[in-house]
Coordinates of C-alpha atoms in Angstrom, one line a residue:
M1 CA -15.1 35.8 29.3
L2 CA -13.3 32.1 30.0
R3 CA -11.1 33.0 27.2
G4 CA -9.4 35.3 29.3
S5 CA -9.3 33.1 32.6
K6 CA -6.6 31.3 31.1
L7 CA -3.6 31.3 32.7
S8 CA -0.5 32.9 30.9
V9 CA 1.7 29.9 30.9
F10 CA 4.2 28.3 29.2
R11 CA 4.9 24.5 28.2
R12 CA 7.9 23.2 29.3
Y13 CA 9.9 20.6 28.0
V14 CA 11.5 17.7 30.1
S15 CA 13.3 15.5 27.7
K16 CA 13.8 11.6 28.0
N17 CA 14.8 9.4 25.1
T18 CA 13.8 11.6 22.7
V19 CA 10.2 11.9 24.3
I20 CA 8.8 15.4 25.2
N21 CA 6.2 16.3 27.4
T22 CA 4.6 19.7 27.2
D23 CA 2.8 21.6 29.8
Y24 CA 0.6 23.9 28.9
K25 CA 1.1 26.7 26.3
L26 CA 3.5 26.7 24.1
G27 CA 6.1 29.3 23.7
S28 CA 8.5 30.3 20.8
A29 CA 11.5 28.8 22.6
D30 CA 10.5 25.4 23.0
L31 CA 11.3 23.7 19.4
P32 CA 15.0 24.6 17.6
H33 CA 15.0 27.4 15.3
D34 CA 15.4 24.6 12.5
A35 CA 12.5 22.1 13.8
V36 CA 10.8 20.2 11.1
V37 CA 7.1 19.3 12.8
F38 CA 5.0 16.5 10.8
S39 CA 1.7 15.7 12.0
M40 CA -1.5 13.8 10.4
V41 CA -4.9 12.8 11.2
Q42 CA -7.5 9.9 9.7
P43 CA -10.0 11.7 7.1
T44 CA -12.9 10.8 9.8
G45 CA -15.0 13.8 8.7
K46 CA -15.4 16.4 11.1
F47 CA -13.2 16.7 14.5
H48 CA -14.4 15.6 17.7
L49 CA -13.1 17.3 21.3
G50 CA -10.7 14.4 21.6
N51 CA -8.9 14.7 18.3
Y52 CA -8.5 18.7 18.9
L53 CA -7.3 18.6 22.5
G54 CA -5.2 15.6 21.9
A55 CA -3.2 17.0 18.6
T56 CA -4.4 19.7 16.2
R57 CA -5.1 22.8 18.7
V58 CA -1.2 22.2 18.7
W59 CA -0.8 22.4 15.0
K60 CA -2.6 26.1 15.6
E61 CA -0.4 26.9 18.3
L62 CA 2.8 25.6 16.5
C63 CA 1.9 28.1 13.8
E64 CA 1.3 31.3 15.7
M65 CA 5.1 30.0 17.1
K66 CA 6.6 29.6 13.6
Q67 CA 10.0 31.0 13.0
P68 CA 11.6 31.6 9.9
E69 CA 13.4 28.6 9.3
Q70 CA 11.0 26.1 11.2
K71 CA 9.0 23.8 8.7
L72 CA 5.5 22.7 9.1
V73 CA 3.8 19.8 7.7
F74 CA -0.2 18.8 8.4
G75 CA -1.9 16.8 6.7
V76 CA -5.1 14.1 6.0
A77 CA -3.8 10.1 6.4
D78 CA -6.0 9.3 3.1
L79 CA -4.0 6.3 2.9
H80 CA -4.1 4.7 6.4
A81 CA -8.1 5.6 6.2
V82 CA -8.3 2.7 3.6
T83 CA -6.3 -0.2 5.8
V84 CA -10.0 -0.4 6.8
P85 CA -11.7 -0.3 3.7
K86 CA -14.3 2.7 2.4
P87 CA -16.7 1.5 0.0
D88 CA -18.6 4.5 -0.7
A89 CA -15.6 6.5 -3.2
K90 CA -18.0 10.3 -2.6
E91 CA -18.3 9.6 0.7
F92 CA -14.7 9.3 1.3
R93 CA -14.3 12.1 -0.4
Q94 CA -16.5 14.0 1.1
L95 CA -14.6 13.0 4.8
R96 CA -11.6 14.3 3.6
H97 CA -12.9 17.7 2.2
E98 CA -14.4 17.7 5.7
A99 CA -10.8 16.8 7.2
I100 CA -9.3 19.9 5.9
A101 CA -12.1 22.0 6.7
S102 CA -11.6 21.0 10.4
I103 CA -7.9 21.7 10.1
L104 CA -8.3 25.0 9.1
S105 CA -11.1 25.6 11.8
V106 CA -8.9 24.9 14.5
G107 CA -6.6 28.2 13.5
V108 CA -3.7 26.1 11.1
D109 CA -2.6 29.1 9.2
P110 CA -1.9 27.5 5.7
E111 CA 0.3 30.8 5.1
R112 CA 2.6 28.9 7.8
A113 CA 2.1 25.2 7.6
S114 CA 2.0 23.2 4.3
L115 CA -1.6 21.1 4.2
M116 CA -1.9 18.0 2.0
Y117 CA -3.8 14.8 1.5
Q118 CA -1.1 11.8 1.9
S119 CA -1.9 9.8 -1.3
A120 CA -1.4 12.9 -3.5
L121 CA 2.3 12.2 -2.1
P122 CA 3.9 9.0 -3.9
E123 CA 7.1 9.3 -2.1
H124 CA 5.2 8.1 1.4
A125 CA 4.3 4.6 -0.3
T126 CA 8.0 4.5 -2.0
L127 CA 9.6 5.1 1.6
H128 CA 6.9 2.8 3.0
W129 CA 8.3 -0.1 0.9
M130 CA 12.2 0.9 1.4
L131 CA 11.6 0.9 5.2
S132 CA 9.4 -2.1 5.0
T133 CA 12.7 -4.3 4.3
L134 CA 14.2 -3.2 7.9
A135 CA 10.6 -3.6 9.8
P136 CA 11.1 -6.9 11.8
M137 CA 7.8 -9.3 11.8
G138 CA 8.5 -9.4 15.5
Y139 CA 8.1 -6.0 16.2
L140 CA 5.0 -5.5 14.2
N141 CA 3.4 -8.2 15.5
R142 CA 3.5 -6.4 19.1
M143 CA 1.7 -3.2 17.7
T144 CA -1.5 -2.5 19.0
Q145 CA -2.8 -1.1 15.8
W146 CA -3.7 -4.1 13.8
K147 CA -5.1 -6.1 16.9
S148 CA -7.4 -3.5 17.9
K149 CA -8.8 -2.9 14.5
S150 CA -9.2 -6.6 13.8
N151 CA -11.2 -6.9 16.9
L152 CA -8.8 -9.4 18.1
K153 CA -8.0 -8.9 22.4
E154 CA -4.9 -8.3 23.7
D155 CA -4.8 -10.3 26.5
R156 CA -4.7 -13.9 24.5
E157 CA -2.6 -14.8 21.4
A158 CA -4.6 -14.8 18.5
S159 CA -5.5 -18.3 16.2
D160 CA -3.9 -18.8 12.7
K161 CA -7.4 -18.4 11.4
E162 CA -7.3 -14.6 12.6
I163 CA -4.0 -13.4 11.8
G164 CA -5.0 -15.2 8.6
A165 CA -8.2 -12.8 7.9
V166 CA -6.0 -9.9 9.1
K167 CA -5.0 -7.5 6.4
L168 CA -1.7 -6.8 5.0
G169 CA -2.1 -2.5 4.8
L170 CA -3.3 -2.6 8.9
F171 CA -0.4 -5.6 9.9
S172 CA 1.9 -3.0 7.8
Y173 CA 0.3 0.3 8.8
P174 CA 2.9 1.3 11.6
V175 CA 5.8 1.2 9.0
L176 CA 3.4 3.8 6.7
Q177 CA 3.5 6.0 9.5
A178 CA 7.1 6.2 9.9
A179 CA 7.8 6.8 6.3
D180 CA 5.0 9.5 6.6
I181 CA 7.3 11.3 9.4
L182 CA 10.8 10.2 7.8
I183 CA 10.3 11.1 4.6
Y184 CA 10.0 14.8 5.9
R185 CA 13.2 14.0 7.7
A186 CA 10.7 15.3 10.6
T187 CA 12.3 16.7 13.7
H188 CA 9.2 16.6 16.1
V189 CA 5.9 15.3 16.0
P190 CA 2.9 16.3 18.0
V191 CA 0.8 13.2 19.5
G192 CA -1.6 11.5 22.0
D193 CA -0.5 8.9 24.4
D194 CA -1.6 6.3 22.3
Q195 CA 0.5 6.8 19.7
S196 CA 3.8 6.9 21.3
Q197 CA 4.5 3.0 20.2
H198 CA 4.3 4.2 16.7
L199 CA 7.1 6.9 17.2
E200 CA 9.1 4.3 18.8
L201 CA 9.2 2.0 16.0
T202 CA 9.9 5.0 13.5
R203 CA 12.7 5.5 15.5
T204 CA 14.3 2.0 15.3
L205 CA 13.4 2.1 11.5
A206 CA 15.6 5.2 11.3
E207 CA 18.4 3.8 13.1
N208 CA 18.6 0.3 11.4
F209 CA 18.6 2.8 8.1
N210 CA 21.3 5.0 9.5
K211 CA 23.5 1.7 10.5
L212 CA 23.3 -0.2 7.8
Y213 CA 24.0 2.1 5.1
K214 CA 26.5 3.9 7.9
T215 CA 25.2 7.3 7.4
D216 CA 23.4 9.6 9.7
Y217 CA 20.8 10.7 6.8
F218 CA 17.4 10.3 9.3
P219 CA 17.2 12.2 12.0
L220 CA 15.4 10.8 15.1
P221 CA 12.1 12.7 15.8
N222 CA 11.2 14.0 18.8
T223 CA 7.8 12.6 20.4
L224 CA 6.1 15.7 21.7
L225 CA 2.9 14.6 23.8
A226 CA 0.3 16.7 24.9
P227 CA -0.7 17.5 28.5
T228 CA -4.3 16.7 28.2
K229 CA -4.9 12.8 28.9
K230 CA -7.2 10.7 26.7
I231 CA -10.7 12.3 26.1
L232 CA -13.6 9.5 27.0
S233 CA -16.7 8.6 25.8
L234 CA -19.3 10.6 28.0
I235 CA -21.5 7.8 28.1
S236 CA -19.2 4.6 28.3
P237 CA -15.8 6.8 30.4
E238 CA -15.1 3.1 31.8
T239 CA -14.0 1.3 28.7
K240 CA -14.4 3.7 25.4
K241 CA -12.3 6.3 24.4
M242 CA -14.2 9.3 22.7
S243 CA -14.6 8.1 18.9
K244 CA -16.6 9.1 15.9
S245 CA -17.3 5.5 15.7
D246 CA -19.2 5.1 19.0
P247 CA -22.2 3.8 18.3
N248 CA -23.7 6.2 20.8
Q249 CA -23.0 9.5 19.7
D250 CA -24.6 10.9 22.7
G251 CA -20.9 9.7 24.0
V252 CA -19.0 12.3 21.5
I253 CA -18.6 16.2 21.1
Y254 CA -17.7 17.1 17.7
V255 CA -16.1 20.5 17.3
N256 CA -18.7 22.4 15.2
D257 CA -22.2 21.1 17.4
T258 CA -24.1 23.6 18.0
P259 CA -24.3 25.2 21.7
D260 CA -27.6 23.3 22.6
E261 CA -26.1 19.9 21.1
I262 CA -23.3 20.2 23.5
T263 CA -25.6 21.1 26.3
R264 CA -27.9 18.3 26.2
K265 CA -24.4 15.7 25.7
I266 CA -22.7 17.0 28.1
R267 CA -26.1 16.9 30.6
K268 CA -26.3 13.0 29.7
A269 CA -22.8 12.5 30.4
R270 CA -22.8 9.5 32.7
T271 CA -21.6 10.4 36.2
D272 CA -21.9 8.4 39.3
S273 CA -23.6 8.6 42.9
I274 CA -21.5 10.5 45.0
T275 CA -23.3 14.6 44.8
D276 CA -21.2 16.5 47.6
R277 CA -17.9 16.8 45.9
F278 CA -16.2 16.4 42.6
N279 CA -13.0 15.7 42.2
Y280 CA -10.4 13.6 40.0
D281 CA -10.3 9.9 40.5
P282 CA -10.3 8.1 37.1
Q283 CA -10.2 4.7 38.8
A284 CA -13.4 5.5 40.9
R285 CA -15.1 8.1 39.4
P286 CA -14.2 7.8 35.4
G287 CA -17.4 9.9 34.7
V288 CA -16.2 13.0 36.6
S289 CA -12.7 13.1 36.5
N290 CA -13.2 13.2 32.2
L291 CA -15.1 16.1 32.7
I292 CA -12.4 17.5 34.9
N293 CA -10.0 16.6 32.2
I294 CA -11.7 18.0 29.4
V295 CA -11.8 21.2 30.7
S296 CA -8.1 21.1 32.1
G297 CA -7.5 20.9 28.5
I298 CA -9.4 23.5 27.1
L299 CA -8.2 25.7 29.7
Q300 CA -5.0 24.7 29.7
V301 CA -4.3 24.7 33.2
P302 CA -3.5 21.5 36.1
I303 CA -6.1 18.8 36.5
Q304 CA -5.6 20.0 40.6
Q305 CA -6.5 23.9 39.2
V306 CA -9.5 22.2 37.9
E307 CA -10.6 20.3 41.2
E308 CA -10.3 23.6 43.3
Q309 CA -12.4 25.3 40.9
V310 CA -15.4 22.7 40.5
S311 CA -15.4 22.0 45.1
K312 CA -17.1 24.8 45.4
F313 CA -19.9 23.3 43.7
S314 CA -22.9 21.4 45.5
N315 CA -24.2 19.5 42.8
Y316 CA -24.5 17.9 39.1
G317 CA -26.4 20.6 37.7
E318 CA -23.8 23.4 38.7
F319 CA -21.0 21.0 37.7
K320 CA -22.4 20.3 34.4
N321 CA -23.4 23.7 33.4
Y322 CA -19.6 24.8 34.5
V323 CA -18.6 22.0 32.0
T324 CA -20.8 23.4 29.3
E325 CA -19.7 26.8 29.5
V326 CA -16.2 26.0 29.2
V327 CA -16.6 23.9 26.2
V328 CA -19.5 25.6 24.5
E329 CA -17.0 29.0 24.7
E330 CA -14.0 27.0 23.5
L331 CA -16.0 25.5 20.4
R332 CA -17.7 28.7 19.1
Q333 CA -15.4 29.8 17.0
P334 CA -13.9 26.6 15.1
R335 CA -17.4 25.6 14.6
E336 CA -18.3 28.9 12.9
N337 CA -14.9 28.3 10.6
F338 CA -16.2 24.9 9.8
Q339 CA -19.1 26.1 8.5
R340 CA -17.8 29.0 6.2
Y341 CA -14.7 26.5 4.9
M342 CA -17.6 24.1 4.0
E343 CA -19.1 26.9 2.0
D344 CA -16.0 27.4 -0.1
P345 CA -15.2 24.0 -1.5
S346 CA -12.7 26.0 -3.9
Y347 CA -10.4 27.4 -1.2
L348 CA -9.8 24.4 -0.1
E349 CA -8.5 23.3 -2.7
S350 CA -6.3 25.9 -3.5
V351 CA -4.9 25.2 0.3
V352 CA -4.4 21.7 -0.5
T353 CA -2.8 22.4 -4.3
K354 CA -0.4 25.0 -2.0
G355 CA 0.5 22.7 0.7
T356 CA 1.3 19.5 -1.4
A357 CA 3.6 21.4 -3.5
E358 CA 5.1 22.4 -0.8
A359 CA 5.1 19.5 0.6
Q360 CA 6.6 17.4 -2.3
E361 CA 9.6 19.5 -2.8
M362 CA 11.1 17.7 0.4
T363 CA 9.5 14.3 -0.5
Q364 CA 11.2 14.5 -3.6
K365 CA 14.1 15.4 -2.5
T366 CA 14.5 12.6 0.6
I367 CA 13.4 9.8 -1.9
N368 CA 16.7 11.3 -4.3
D369 CA 18.8 11.2 -1.4
V370 CA 17.5 7.9 -0.4
M371 CA 17.4 6.2 -3.8
K372 CA 21.4 7.6 -4.0
I373 CA 22.7 6.1 -0.5
M374 CA 20.9 2.7 -1.3
G375 CA 22.3 2.3 -4.7
F376 CA 19.4 2.9 -6.9
R377 CA 21.2 5.7 -8.1

């Protein structure tokens, strides 16, 4: 019932300095006919609602609107994952399989997009090294990723001892991320707003390479920003985004959660003491605003339209029942898909094998071209 209630609206692009803001649903005219779209997710296993609304549902829409000359490459960023060491190899392999199953479960079509593991393509690491020779230390020092993953406070200067404990791989993480994008000469990268800083570095490194070698080889990739704002923890919406690493898993909704699990988590979601009205105010009402944002993202309608819908509710029971119904209905098919794919590991392997071969045609050409430009060949 809820699926039929979605508005038939299209995303409109407003380009500014290679950042493209998208509204609602992608249309076939929204990308150039020869666009190369690239994106990856960490192998954290099952997707949560933030992953789904922030990135992977857009992948499905891109598959549905793909034109013959366009290329779509989606993958599992397993090299990035080991910047925080994964000592249990068996568990790590399982997480990688679950990530591929999750990508397929949300509707990504392996006949239209190439799916791969980052580690299966050594060209990613090769280009990473070449770009690292062009990456300014000062720029990397300003990146937030290594600070947050090292538990360093961004509002104060880290001590020499704290900085000395940071691993090189974590510090150079953004350079590898730039290599991931540029190895495919990607023109468009769909990301959440928390990844915008990394795309700026990617463009900087592409410009540095082009200028140094007097070429225009690397295009400057466009950032596709999804309209859904960051999905926050149901339990701690004031301070945390929704994350698998959250010690309180009641704050996280997974794509493969059962309807009963979703219902329980939303009932426990933190709200506030105002019970006679429900409005979007992230500062004063973070919990209520987070739930409204979730509905907005799922139904692909503006926040204001959701506010109008929930304004008729007179208590939290009605409000949370509505949110629950929207979430359960949206995740019903992905949950069933995930279970089916996890029961067929040979199919998952065949998808990755095919996607890796397709991706490697692109990565090998780029490395060959780059080596010629730089004088290695």
